[in-house]
Short mmCIF file of N, CA and C in Angstrom, two decimals:
data_model
loop_
_atom_site.label_atom_id
_atom_site.label_comp_id
_atom_site.label_asym_id
_atom_site.label_seq_id
_atom_site.Cartn_x
_atom_site.Cartn_y
_atom_site.Cartn_z
N PHE A 1 15.49 -19.64 39.47
CA PHE A 1 15.30 -19.13 40.81
C PHE A 1 14.73 -17.73 40.72
N GLN A 2 13.79 -17.41 41.60
CA GLN A 2 13.35 -16.05 41.75
C GLN A 2 13.76 -15.62 43.15
N PHE A 3 14.45 -14.50 43.21
CA PHE A 3 15.01 -14.02 44.47
C PHE A 3 14.18 -12.88 45.04
N GLY A 4 14.24 -12.73 46.36
CA GLY A 4 13.51 -11.67 47.05
C GLY A 4 14.18 -10.32 46.97
N SER A 5 15.46 -10.32 46.65
CA SER A 5 16.20 -9.07 46.47
C SER A 5 17.23 -9.27 45.36
N ALA A 6 17.76 -8.17 44.87
CA ALA A 6 18.68 -8.21 43.72
C ALA A 6 19.89 -9.09 44.00
N VAL A 7 20.26 -9.87 42.99
CA VAL A 7 21.42 -10.76 43.06
C VAL A 7 22.29 -10.51 41.82
N ALA A 8 23.57 -10.30 42.04
CA ALA A 8 24.50 -10.07 40.93
C ALA A 8 24.99 -11.40 40.36
N ALA A 9 25.35 -11.39 39.10
CA ALA A 9 25.87 -12.59 38.44
C ALA A 9 27.11 -13.12 39.16
N THR A 10 27.93 -12.22 39.69
CA THR A 10 29.14 -12.64 40.40
C THR A 10 28.79 -13.41 41.67
N GLN A 11 27.68 -13.05 42.30
CA GLN A 11 27.24 -13.76 43.51
C GLN A 11 26.81 -15.19 43.14
N LEU A 12 26.05 -15.32 42.07
CA LEU A 12 25.60 -16.65 41.64
C LEU A 12 26.79 -17.56 41.39
N THR A 13 27.78 -17.04 40.68
CA THR A 13 28.98 -17.82 40.37
C THR A 13 29.74 -18.19 41.64
N ALA A 14 29.87 -17.25 42.55
CA ALA A 14 30.59 -17.51 43.80
C ALA A 14 29.89 -18.57 44.64
N TRP A 15 28.56 -18.50 44.72
CA TRP A 15 27.81 -19.46 45.54
C TRP A 15 27.96 -20.88 45.04
N THR A 16 28.14 -21.05 43.73
CA THR A 16 28.17 -22.40 43.16
C THR A 16 29.55 -22.77 42.62
N GLN A 17 30.56 -22.08 43.10
CA GLN A 17 31.93 -22.39 42.67
C GLN A 17 32.24 -23.86 42.94
N GLY A 18 32.80 -24.53 41.94
CA GLY A 18 33.15 -25.94 42.07
C GLY A 18 32.04 -26.89 41.64
N LEU A 19 30.84 -26.35 41.39
CA LEU A 19 29.74 -27.17 40.91
C LEU A 19 29.61 -27.00 39.39
N PRO A 20 29.14 -28.03 38.68
CA PRO A 20 29.00 -27.93 37.23
C PRO A 20 27.72 -27.18 36.84
N VAL A 21 27.69 -25.89 37.15
CA VAL A 21 26.50 -25.07 36.95
C VAL A 21 26.82 -23.93 35.98
N THR A 22 25.90 -23.69 35.05
CA THR A 22 26.00 -22.53 34.16
C THR A 22 24.79 -21.66 34.45
N TRP A 23 25.02 -20.38 34.72
CA TRP A 23 23.95 -19.46 35.05
C TRP A 23 23.58 -18.58 33.87
N THR A 24 22.30 -18.29 33.73
CA THR A 24 21.81 -17.22 32.86
C THR A 24 20.93 -16.35 33.75
N GLN A 25 21.05 -15.06 33.59
CA GLN A 25 20.31 -14.16 34.44
C GLN A 25 19.35 -13.33 33.60
N GLU A 26 18.07 -13.45 33.90
CA GLU A 26 17.03 -12.73 33.17
C GLU A 26 16.84 -11.33 33.72
N SER A 27 17.08 -11.16 35.01
CA SER A 27 17.00 -9.87 35.68
C SER A 27 17.76 -9.99 36.99
N GLU A 28 17.78 -8.92 37.78
CA GLU A 28 18.45 -9.00 39.08
C GLU A 28 17.72 -9.92 40.04
N LEU A 29 16.46 -10.24 39.72
CA LEU A 29 15.65 -11.07 40.60
C LEU A 29 15.41 -12.49 40.08
N VAL A 30 15.74 -12.75 38.81
CA VAL A 30 15.46 -14.06 38.22
C VAL A 30 16.70 -14.60 37.52
N ALA A 31 17.08 -15.83 37.87
CA ALA A 31 18.24 -16.48 37.24
C ALA A 31 17.93 -17.96 37.03
N THR A 32 18.54 -18.52 35.99
CA THR A 32 18.36 -19.93 35.66
C THR A 32 19.70 -20.63 35.78
N ALA A 33 19.71 -21.76 36.46
CA ALA A 33 20.91 -22.58 36.59
C ALA A 33 20.75 -23.78 35.68
N LEU A 34 21.71 -24.01 34.80
CA LEU A 34 21.73 -25.19 33.95
C LEU A 34 22.68 -26.19 34.59
N VAL A 35 22.16 -27.38 34.90
CA VAL A 35 22.91 -28.38 35.64
C VAL A 35 22.86 -29.71 34.90
N PRO A 36 24.01 -30.38 34.70
CA PRO A 36 23.97 -31.71 34.08
C PRO A 36 23.09 -32.64 34.92
N ALA A 37 22.36 -33.52 34.25
CA ALA A 37 21.42 -34.41 34.94
C ALA A 37 22.10 -35.32 35.96
N ASP A 38 23.39 -35.61 35.76
CA ASP A 38 24.08 -36.50 36.69
C ASP A 38 24.71 -35.75 37.86
N ALA A 39 24.52 -34.43 37.93
CA ALA A 39 25.07 -33.64 39.04
C ALA A 39 24.10 -33.65 40.22
N ALA A 40 24.63 -33.37 41.39
CA ALA A 40 23.81 -33.35 42.61
C ALA A 40 23.11 -31.99 42.72
N VAL A 41 21.85 -31.95 42.32
CA VAL A 41 21.08 -30.71 42.38
C VAL A 41 20.91 -30.26 43.83
N SER A 42 20.93 -31.20 44.75
CA SER A 42 20.79 -30.85 46.16
C SER A 42 21.93 -29.93 46.63
N ASP A 43 23.14 -30.10 46.08
CA ASP A 43 24.25 -29.20 46.42
C ASP A 43 23.95 -27.78 45.96
N LEU A 44 23.40 -27.66 44.76
CA LEU A 44 23.02 -26.35 44.22
C LEU A 44 22.00 -25.69 45.13
N PHE A 45 20.93 -26.42 45.47
CA PHE A 45 19.89 -25.86 46.32
C PHE A 45 20.42 -25.48 47.69
N SER A 46 21.25 -26.32 48.26
CA SER A 46 21.81 -26.04 49.58
C SER A 46 22.59 -24.73 49.58
N ARG A 47 23.41 -24.53 48.58
CA ARG A 47 24.22 -23.32 48.51
C ARG A 47 23.40 -22.06 48.25
N VAL A 48 22.49 -22.15 47.27
CA VAL A 48 21.72 -20.96 46.91
C VAL A 48 20.73 -20.60 48.02
N LEU A 49 20.02 -21.59 48.55
CA LEU A 49 19.05 -21.31 49.61
C LEU A 49 19.72 -20.84 50.89
N GLY A 50 20.97 -21.25 51.11
CA GLY A 50 21.70 -20.80 52.28
C GLY A 50 22.27 -19.40 52.14
N ALA A 51 22.33 -18.90 50.91
CA ALA A 51 22.97 -17.60 50.67
C ALA A 51 21.99 -16.48 50.32
N ALA A 52 20.80 -16.83 49.87
CA ALA A 52 19.88 -15.80 49.38
C ALA A 52 18.44 -16.11 49.75
N GLU A 53 17.61 -15.08 49.71
CA GLU A 53 16.18 -15.25 49.91
C GLU A 53 15.58 -15.66 48.56
N VAL A 54 15.13 -16.90 48.48
CA VAL A 54 14.53 -17.42 47.25
C VAL A 54 13.02 -17.43 47.44
N THR A 55 12.30 -16.77 46.51
CA THR A 55 10.85 -16.69 46.63
C THR A 55 10.12 -17.69 45.75
N ASP A 56 10.81 -18.24 44.74
CA ASP A 56 10.17 -19.23 43.87
C ASP A 56 11.24 -20.03 43.15
N VAL A 57 10.92 -21.29 42.84
CA VAL A 57 11.83 -22.17 42.11
C VAL A 57 11.00 -22.97 41.12
N GLN A 58 11.53 -23.11 39.92
CA GLN A 58 10.89 -23.96 38.91
C GLN A 58 11.97 -24.91 38.39
N ILE A 59 11.65 -26.20 38.34
CA ILE A 59 12.61 -27.21 37.86
C ILE A 59 12.04 -27.87 36.62
N SER A 60 12.86 -27.98 35.59
CA SER A 60 12.43 -28.71 34.39
C SER A 60 13.63 -29.43 33.80
N GLU A 61 13.38 -30.61 33.26
CA GLU A 61 14.43 -31.40 32.62
C GLU A 61 14.27 -31.29 31.12
N THR A 62 15.39 -31.47 30.41
CA THR A 62 15.34 -31.48 28.96
C THR A 62 14.45 -32.62 28.51
N SER A 63 13.52 -32.33 27.64
CA SER A 63 12.59 -33.36 27.18
C SER A 63 13.28 -34.34 26.24
N THR A 64 12.71 -35.52 26.13
CA THR A 64 13.23 -36.52 25.21
C THR A 64 13.21 -35.99 23.78
N ASP A 65 12.14 -35.28 23.43
CA ASP A 65 12.05 -34.69 22.08
C ASP A 65 13.23 -33.76 21.81
N GLU A 66 13.58 -32.94 22.79
CA GLU A 66 14.70 -32.01 22.62
C GLU A 66 16.02 -32.77 22.47
N ILE A 67 16.21 -33.82 23.23
CA ILE A 67 17.44 -34.62 23.13
C ILE A 67 17.54 -35.26 21.74
N VAL A 68 16.44 -35.84 21.24
CA VAL A 68 16.43 -36.45 19.91
C VAL A 68 16.71 -35.38 18.85
N ARG A 69 16.10 -34.21 18.99
CA ARG A 69 16.32 -33.12 18.05
C ARG A 69 17.79 -32.73 18.01
N GLN A 70 18.44 -32.69 19.17
CA GLN A 70 19.85 -32.32 19.23
C GLN A 70 20.75 -33.41 18.65
N ILE A 71 20.36 -34.66 18.83
CA ILE A 71 21.13 -35.76 18.24
C ILE A 71 21.11 -35.64 16.73
N TYR A 72 19.92 -35.40 16.17
CA TYR A 72 19.82 -35.26 14.72
C TYR A 72 20.55 -34.03 14.20
N SER A 73 20.49 -32.93 14.94
CA SER A 73 21.16 -31.72 14.46
C SER A 73 22.68 -31.81 14.59
N SER A 74 23.17 -32.57 15.59
CA SER A 74 24.62 -32.70 15.76
C SER A 74 25.18 -33.84 14.92
N GLY A 75 24.31 -34.77 14.49
CA GLY A 75 24.75 -35.91 13.69
C GLY A 75 25.41 -37.01 14.52
N SER A 76 25.30 -36.92 15.86
CA SER A 76 25.93 -37.90 16.72
C SER A 76 25.05 -38.20 17.93
N ALA A 77 24.99 -39.46 18.29
CA ALA A 77 24.24 -39.85 19.49
C ALA A 77 25.15 -39.92 20.71
N GLU A 78 26.45 -39.70 20.51
CA GLU A 78 27.38 -39.83 21.63
C GLU A 78 27.21 -38.74 22.67
N LYS A 79 27.19 -37.48 22.26
CA LYS A 79 27.07 -36.39 23.22
C LYS A 79 26.22 -35.28 22.64
N PRO A 80 24.92 -35.33 22.84
CA PRO A 80 24.10 -34.21 22.40
C PRO A 80 24.51 -32.96 23.16
N THR A 81 24.41 -31.82 22.51
CA THR A 81 24.92 -30.58 23.11
C THR A 81 24.34 -30.26 24.47
N ALA A 82 23.04 -30.36 24.66
CA ALA A 82 22.46 -30.01 25.95
C ALA A 82 21.65 -31.14 26.55
N GLY A 83 21.81 -32.34 26.05
CA GLY A 83 21.05 -33.46 26.56
C GLY A 83 21.33 -33.70 28.02
N GLY A 84 20.30 -34.01 28.77
CA GLY A 84 20.48 -34.30 30.17
C GLY A 84 20.73 -33.07 31.01
N ILE A 85 20.26 -31.93 30.58
CA ILE A 85 20.44 -30.71 31.37
C ILE A 85 19.18 -30.46 32.17
N ILE A 86 19.35 -30.10 33.40
CA ILE A 86 18.22 -29.73 34.26
C ILE A 86 18.23 -28.22 34.39
N HIS A 87 17.10 -27.60 34.09
CA HIS A 87 16.96 -26.14 34.21
C HIS A 87 16.34 -25.85 35.56
N VAL A 88 17.04 -25.09 36.37
CA VAL A 88 16.52 -24.75 37.70
C VAL A 88 16.30 -23.26 37.77
#
């Protein structure tokens, strides 16, 4: 997410409380939400767009190559570490 004004990490966490979201913040204006692929991304958007001025959004899913790479590095196909994560 790119915001129109500064957003604190505590605000991001408060807006998405109860959702399976992990935030990383690149600056006061740019933050990334990591969301499991089976989670309702619409809930995330509803909360964030209702609470802040969002000027840009980029959505990307973990690629199949990345999932396979994680399976091989973890030695297990049961639960890859970040497989099925959507970066918002």
